[in-house]
C-alpha positions as a LaTeX table, in Angstrom:
\begin{tabular}{lrrr}
\hline
Residue & $x$ (\AA) & $y$ (\AA) & $z$ (\AA) \\
\hline
Unk1 & $-2.61$ & 21.60 & 43.12 \\
Unk2 & 0.13 & 18.99 & 42.61 \\
Unk3 & 0.06 & 17.18 & 39.27 \\
Unk4 & 2.43 & 14.16 & 39.04 \\
Unk5 & 3.69 & 13.67 & 35.51 \\
Unk6 & 3.33 & 9.88 & 35.87 \\
Unk7 & $-0.39$ & 10.32 & 36.62 \\
Unk8 & $-0.88$ & 12.72 & 33.72 \\
Unk9 & 0.77 & 10.21 & 31.35 \\
Unk10 & $-1.92$ & 7.65 & 32.27 \\
Unk11 & $-4.48$ & 9.91 & 30.55 \\
Unk12 & $-2.55$ & 11.93 & 27.96 \\
Unk13 & 0.34 & 11.13 & 25.62 \\
Unk14 & 3.01 & 13.54 & 26.89 \\
Unk15 & 5.90 & 13.66 & 24.43 \\
Unk16 & 7.76 & 16.75 & 25.71 \\
Unk17 & 9.95 & 17.33 & 28.76 \\
Unk18 & 8.53 & 18.81 & 31.97 \\
Unk19 & 9.76 & 22.35 & 31.28 \\
Unk20 & 8.12 & 22.46 & 27.84 \\
Unk21 & 4.92 & 20.96 & 29.24 \\
Unk22 & 4.86 & 23.63 & 31.95 \\
Unk23 & 5.29 & 26.36 & 29.32 \\
Unk24 & 2.46 & 24.95 & 27.18 \\
Unk25 & 0.13 & 24.60 & 30.16 \\
Unk26 & 0.83 & 28.18 & 31.23 \\
Unk27 & $-0.13$ & 29.43 & 27.77 \\
Unk28 & $-3.34$ & 27.39 & 27.58 \\
Unk29 & $-5.03$ & 26.97 & 30.95 \\
Unk30 & $-2.82$ & 26.62 & 34.01 \\
Unk31 & $-0.22$ & 28.67 & 35.78 \\
Unk32 & 2.68 & 26.39 & 36.66 \\
Unk33 & 4.25 & 27.60 & 39.89 \\
Unk34 & 7.00 & 25.02 & 40.07 \\
Unk35 & 8.34 & 21.85 & 38.46 \\
Unk36 & 9.72 & 19.54 & 41.12 \\
Unk37 & 11.45 & 16.15 & 41.05 \\
Unk38 & 10.28 & 13.84 & 43.84 \\
Unk39 & 11.60 & 10.49 & 44.96 \\
Unk40 & 14.75 & 8.73 & 43.83 \\
Unk41 & 17.11 & 10.73 & 41.62 \\
Unk42 & 17.30 & 9.19 & 38.15 \\
Unk43 & 20.93 & 10.13 & 37.47 \\
Unk44 & 24.20 & 8.21 & 37.04 \\
Unk45 & 22.51 & 4.81 & 37.32 \\
Unk46 & 21.18 & 5.59 & 40.80 \\
Unk47 & 17.68 & 4.31 & 40.10 \\
Unk48 & 19.13 & 0.91 & 39.18 \\
Unk49 & 20.45 & 0.51 & 42.73 \\
Unk50 & 16.88 & 0.18 & 44.03 \\
Unk51 & 15.55 & $-3.36$ & 43.69 \\
Unk52 & 12.89 & $-5.76$ & 44.82 \\
Unk53 & 14.22 & $-8.18$ & 47.43 \\
Unk54 & 12.95 & $-11.43$ & 48.88 \\
Unk55 & 13.83 & $-12.02$ & 52.55 \\
Unk56 & 15.38 & $-15.50$ & 52.70 \\
Unk57 & 16.19 & $-15.42$ & 56.42 \\
Unk58 & 15.31 & $-13.01$ & 59.21 \\
Unk59 & 16.11 & $-13.22$ & 62.89 \\
Unk60 & 17.38 & $-11.39$ & 65.92 \\
Unk61 & 20.78 & $-9.73$ & 65.56 \\
Unk62 & 23.25 & $-11.63$ & 67.77 \\
Unk63 & 24.55 & $-8.43$ & 69.41 \\
Unk64 & 21.48 & $-6.16$ & 69.52 \\
Unk65 & 17.96 & $-6.72$ & 70.83 \\
Unk66 & 16.32 & $-4.13$ & 68.57 \\
Unk67 & 17.94 & $-5.12$ & 65.28 \\
Unk68 & 17.07 & $-7.89$ & 62.85 \\
Unk69 & 19.73 & $-9.70$ & 60.81 \\
Unk70 & 18.43 & $-10.67$ & 57.38 \\
Unk71 & 19.61 & $-12.38$ & 54.24 \\
Unk72 & 17.89 & $-10.89$ & 51.21 \\
Unk73 & 17.81 & $-12.16$ & 47.61 \\
Unk74 & 18.13 & $-9.14$ & 45.28 \\
Unk75 & 18.68 & $-11.15$ & 42.11 \\
Unk76 & 22.40 & $-11.68$ & 42.53 \\
Unk77 & 24.36 & $-14.93$ & 42.86 \\
Unk78 & 24.16 & $-14.88$ & 46.68 \\
Unk79 & 21.70 & $-13.19$ & 49.05 \\
Unk80 & 22.92 & $-10.02$ & 50.77 \\
Unk81 & 23.19 & $-9.67$ & 54.52 \\
Unk82 & 21.21 & $-6.62$ & 55.66 \\
Unk83 & 20.73 & $-5.34$ & 59.20 \\
Unk84 & 17.31 & $-3.78$ & 59.81 \\
Unk85 & 15.65 & $-2.04$ & 62.76 \\
Unk86 & 12.07 & $-2.87$ & 61.77 \\
Unk87 & 10.21 & $-6.00$ & 62.86 \\
Unk88 & 7.01 & $-5.89$ & 60.76 \\
Unk89 & 8.28 & $-8.53$ & 58.30 \\
Unk90 & 10.09 & $-11.83$ & 58.30 \\
Unk91 & 11.39 & $-14.60$ & 56.06 \\
Unk92 & 9.38 & $-14.82$ & 52.83 \\
Unk93 & 8.52 & $-11.11$ & 52.69 \\
Unk94 & 9.05 & $-9.17$ & 49.47 \\
Unk95 & 10.62 & $-5.80$ & 50.22 \\
Unk96 & 12.16 & $-2.69$ & 48.65 \\
Unk97 & 15.96 & $-2.61$ & 48.90 \\
Unk98 & 18.60 & 0.06 & 48.28 \\
Unk99 & 22.06 & $-1.29$ & 47.44 \\
Unk100 & 25.34 & 0.34 & 48.48 \\
Unk101 & 26.03 & 3.35 & 46.27 \\
Unk102 & 22.35 & 4.37 & 46.15 \\
Unk103 & 21.41 & 7.95 & 46.93 \\
Unk104 & 18.18 & 7.97 & 48.92 \\
Unk105 & 15.71 & 10.84 & 48.39 \\
Unk106 & 16.74 & 13.80 & 50.53 \\
Unk107 & 20.12 & 12.29 & 51.43 \\
Unk108 & 23.41 & 14.13 & 50.94 \\
Unk109 & 25.60 & 11.04 & 50.75 \\
Unk110 & 25.26 & 7.66 & 49.08 \\
Unk111 & 24.46 & 4.55 & 51.05 \\
Unk112 & 27.47 & 2.47 & 51.97 \\
Unk113 & 28.08 & $-0.86$ & 53.58 \\
Unk114 & 28.00 & $-0.43$ & 57.35 \\
Unk115 & 29.07 & $-2.51$ & 60.31 \\
Unk116 & 26.28 & $-2.48$ & 62.89 \\
Unk117 & 27.04 & $-4.13$ & 66.22 \\
Unk118 & 29.64 & $-6.37$ & 64.60 \\
Unk119 & 27.60 & $-7.42$ & 61.55 \\
Unk120 & 28.02 & $-5.96$ & 58.06 \\
Unk121 & 24.91 & $-4.58$ & 56.37 \\
Unk122 & 25.20 & $-4.69$ & 52.57 \\
Unk123 & 22.16 & $-2.60$ & 51.74 \\
Unk124 & 19.02 & $-1.14$ & 53.29 \\
Unk125 & 15.46 & $-2.44$ & 53.45 \\
Unk126 & 13.17 & 0.56 & 52.92 \\
Unk127 & 10.03 & 2.14 & 54.36 \\
Unk128 & 7.54 & 4.30 & 52.42 \\
Unk129 & 9.01 & 7.45 & 53.91 \\
Unk130 & 12.57 & 6.62 & 52.85 \\
Unk131 & 11.36 & 6.47 & 49.24 \\
Unk132 & 9.08 & 9.53 & 49.60 \\
Unk133 & 6.06 & 7.38 & 48.73 \\
Unk134 & 4.22 & 8.21 & 51.95 \\
Unk135 & 4.70 & 9.25 & 55.54 \\
Unk136 & 4.68 & 5.77 & 57.10 \\
Unk137 & 7.96 & 4.97 & 58.77 \\
Unk138 & 6.55 & 2.60 & 61.38 \\
Unk139 & 7.87 & $-0.37$ & 59.46 \\
Unk140 & 9.22 & $-1.72$ & 56.24 \\
Unk141 & 7.15 & $-1.46$ & 53.07 \\
Unk142 & 6.11 & $-5.05$ & 52.27 \\
Unk143 & 5.37 & $-5.63$ & 48.57 \\
Unk144 & 3.22 & $-8.20$ & 46.76 \\
Unk145 & 4.92 & $-11.60$ & 46.73 \\
Unk146 & 4.49 & $-12.13$ & 42.99 \\
Unk147 & 7.45 & $-9.89$ & 42.06 \\
Unk148 & 10.75 & $-11.57$ & 41.14 \\
Unk149 & 13.76 & $-10.71$ & 43.37 \\
Unk150 & 16.15 & $-8.37$ & 41.57 \\
Unk151 & 13.39 & $-6.63$ & 39.60 \\
Unk152 & 14.16 & $-2.90$ & 39.35 \\
Unk153 & 12.02 & $-1.21$ & 42.00 \\
Unk154 & 11.08 & 1.49 & 39.47 \\
Unk155 & 9.26 & $-1.23$ & 37.47 \\
Unk156 & 7.01 & $-1.91$ & 40.48 \\
Unk157 & 6.63 & 1.43 & 42.29 \\
Unk158 & 6.62 & 5.10 & 41.23 \\
Unk159 & 9.88 & 5.82 & 43.05 \\
Unk160 & 10.87 & 8.71 & 40.77 \\
Unk161 & 8.54 & 11.32 & 39.34 \\
Unk162 & 8.20 & 14.94 & 38.26 \\
Unk163 & 5.40 & 16.95 & 39.87 \\
Unk164 & 3.97 & 20.14 & 38.41 \\
Unk165 & 2.51 & 22.52 & 40.96 \\
Unk166 & $-0.28$ & 24.29 & 39.11 \\
Unk167 & $-2.96$ & 26.91 & 39.67 \\
Unk168 & $-6.03$ & 26.84 & 37.38 \\
Unk169 & $-6.40$ & 30.22 & 35.61 \\
Unk170 & $-9.98$ & 29.83 & 34.41 \\
\hline
\end{tabular}
């Protein structure tokens, strides 16, 4: 059984780290097989590079039929240009964005700016799968419109968590 620490904290005041919690659970009622971090790594400011974005403009890439060229407000002075391969959203959509320098879950290298078919992409608009929030990679994860652009994504979604894999011993 997988027990996310964020879920447990909704019901119990947990004031120890995951390793100590695992030790205490093993003594009292559960065998903890493994403590695992899932989602975005919360090290070296990485989690701060994931933000809520508001798509200001979205349209066909001038040099590629299957790409969309977007301008996305991520709470900075000017919107960022981002190239995206998904088409399930458009102008006005609220989306999850990773900025250059972000390390995506499961990635070995940080995200950089990239030139795609002659246009610079200054970030990445994300799907559920890219954040390890689900298996859906058929399109971009569209968020509720009430969230302010630039809001840390971790304030809106559980993008980083610790999961205890436990076996009841009773």
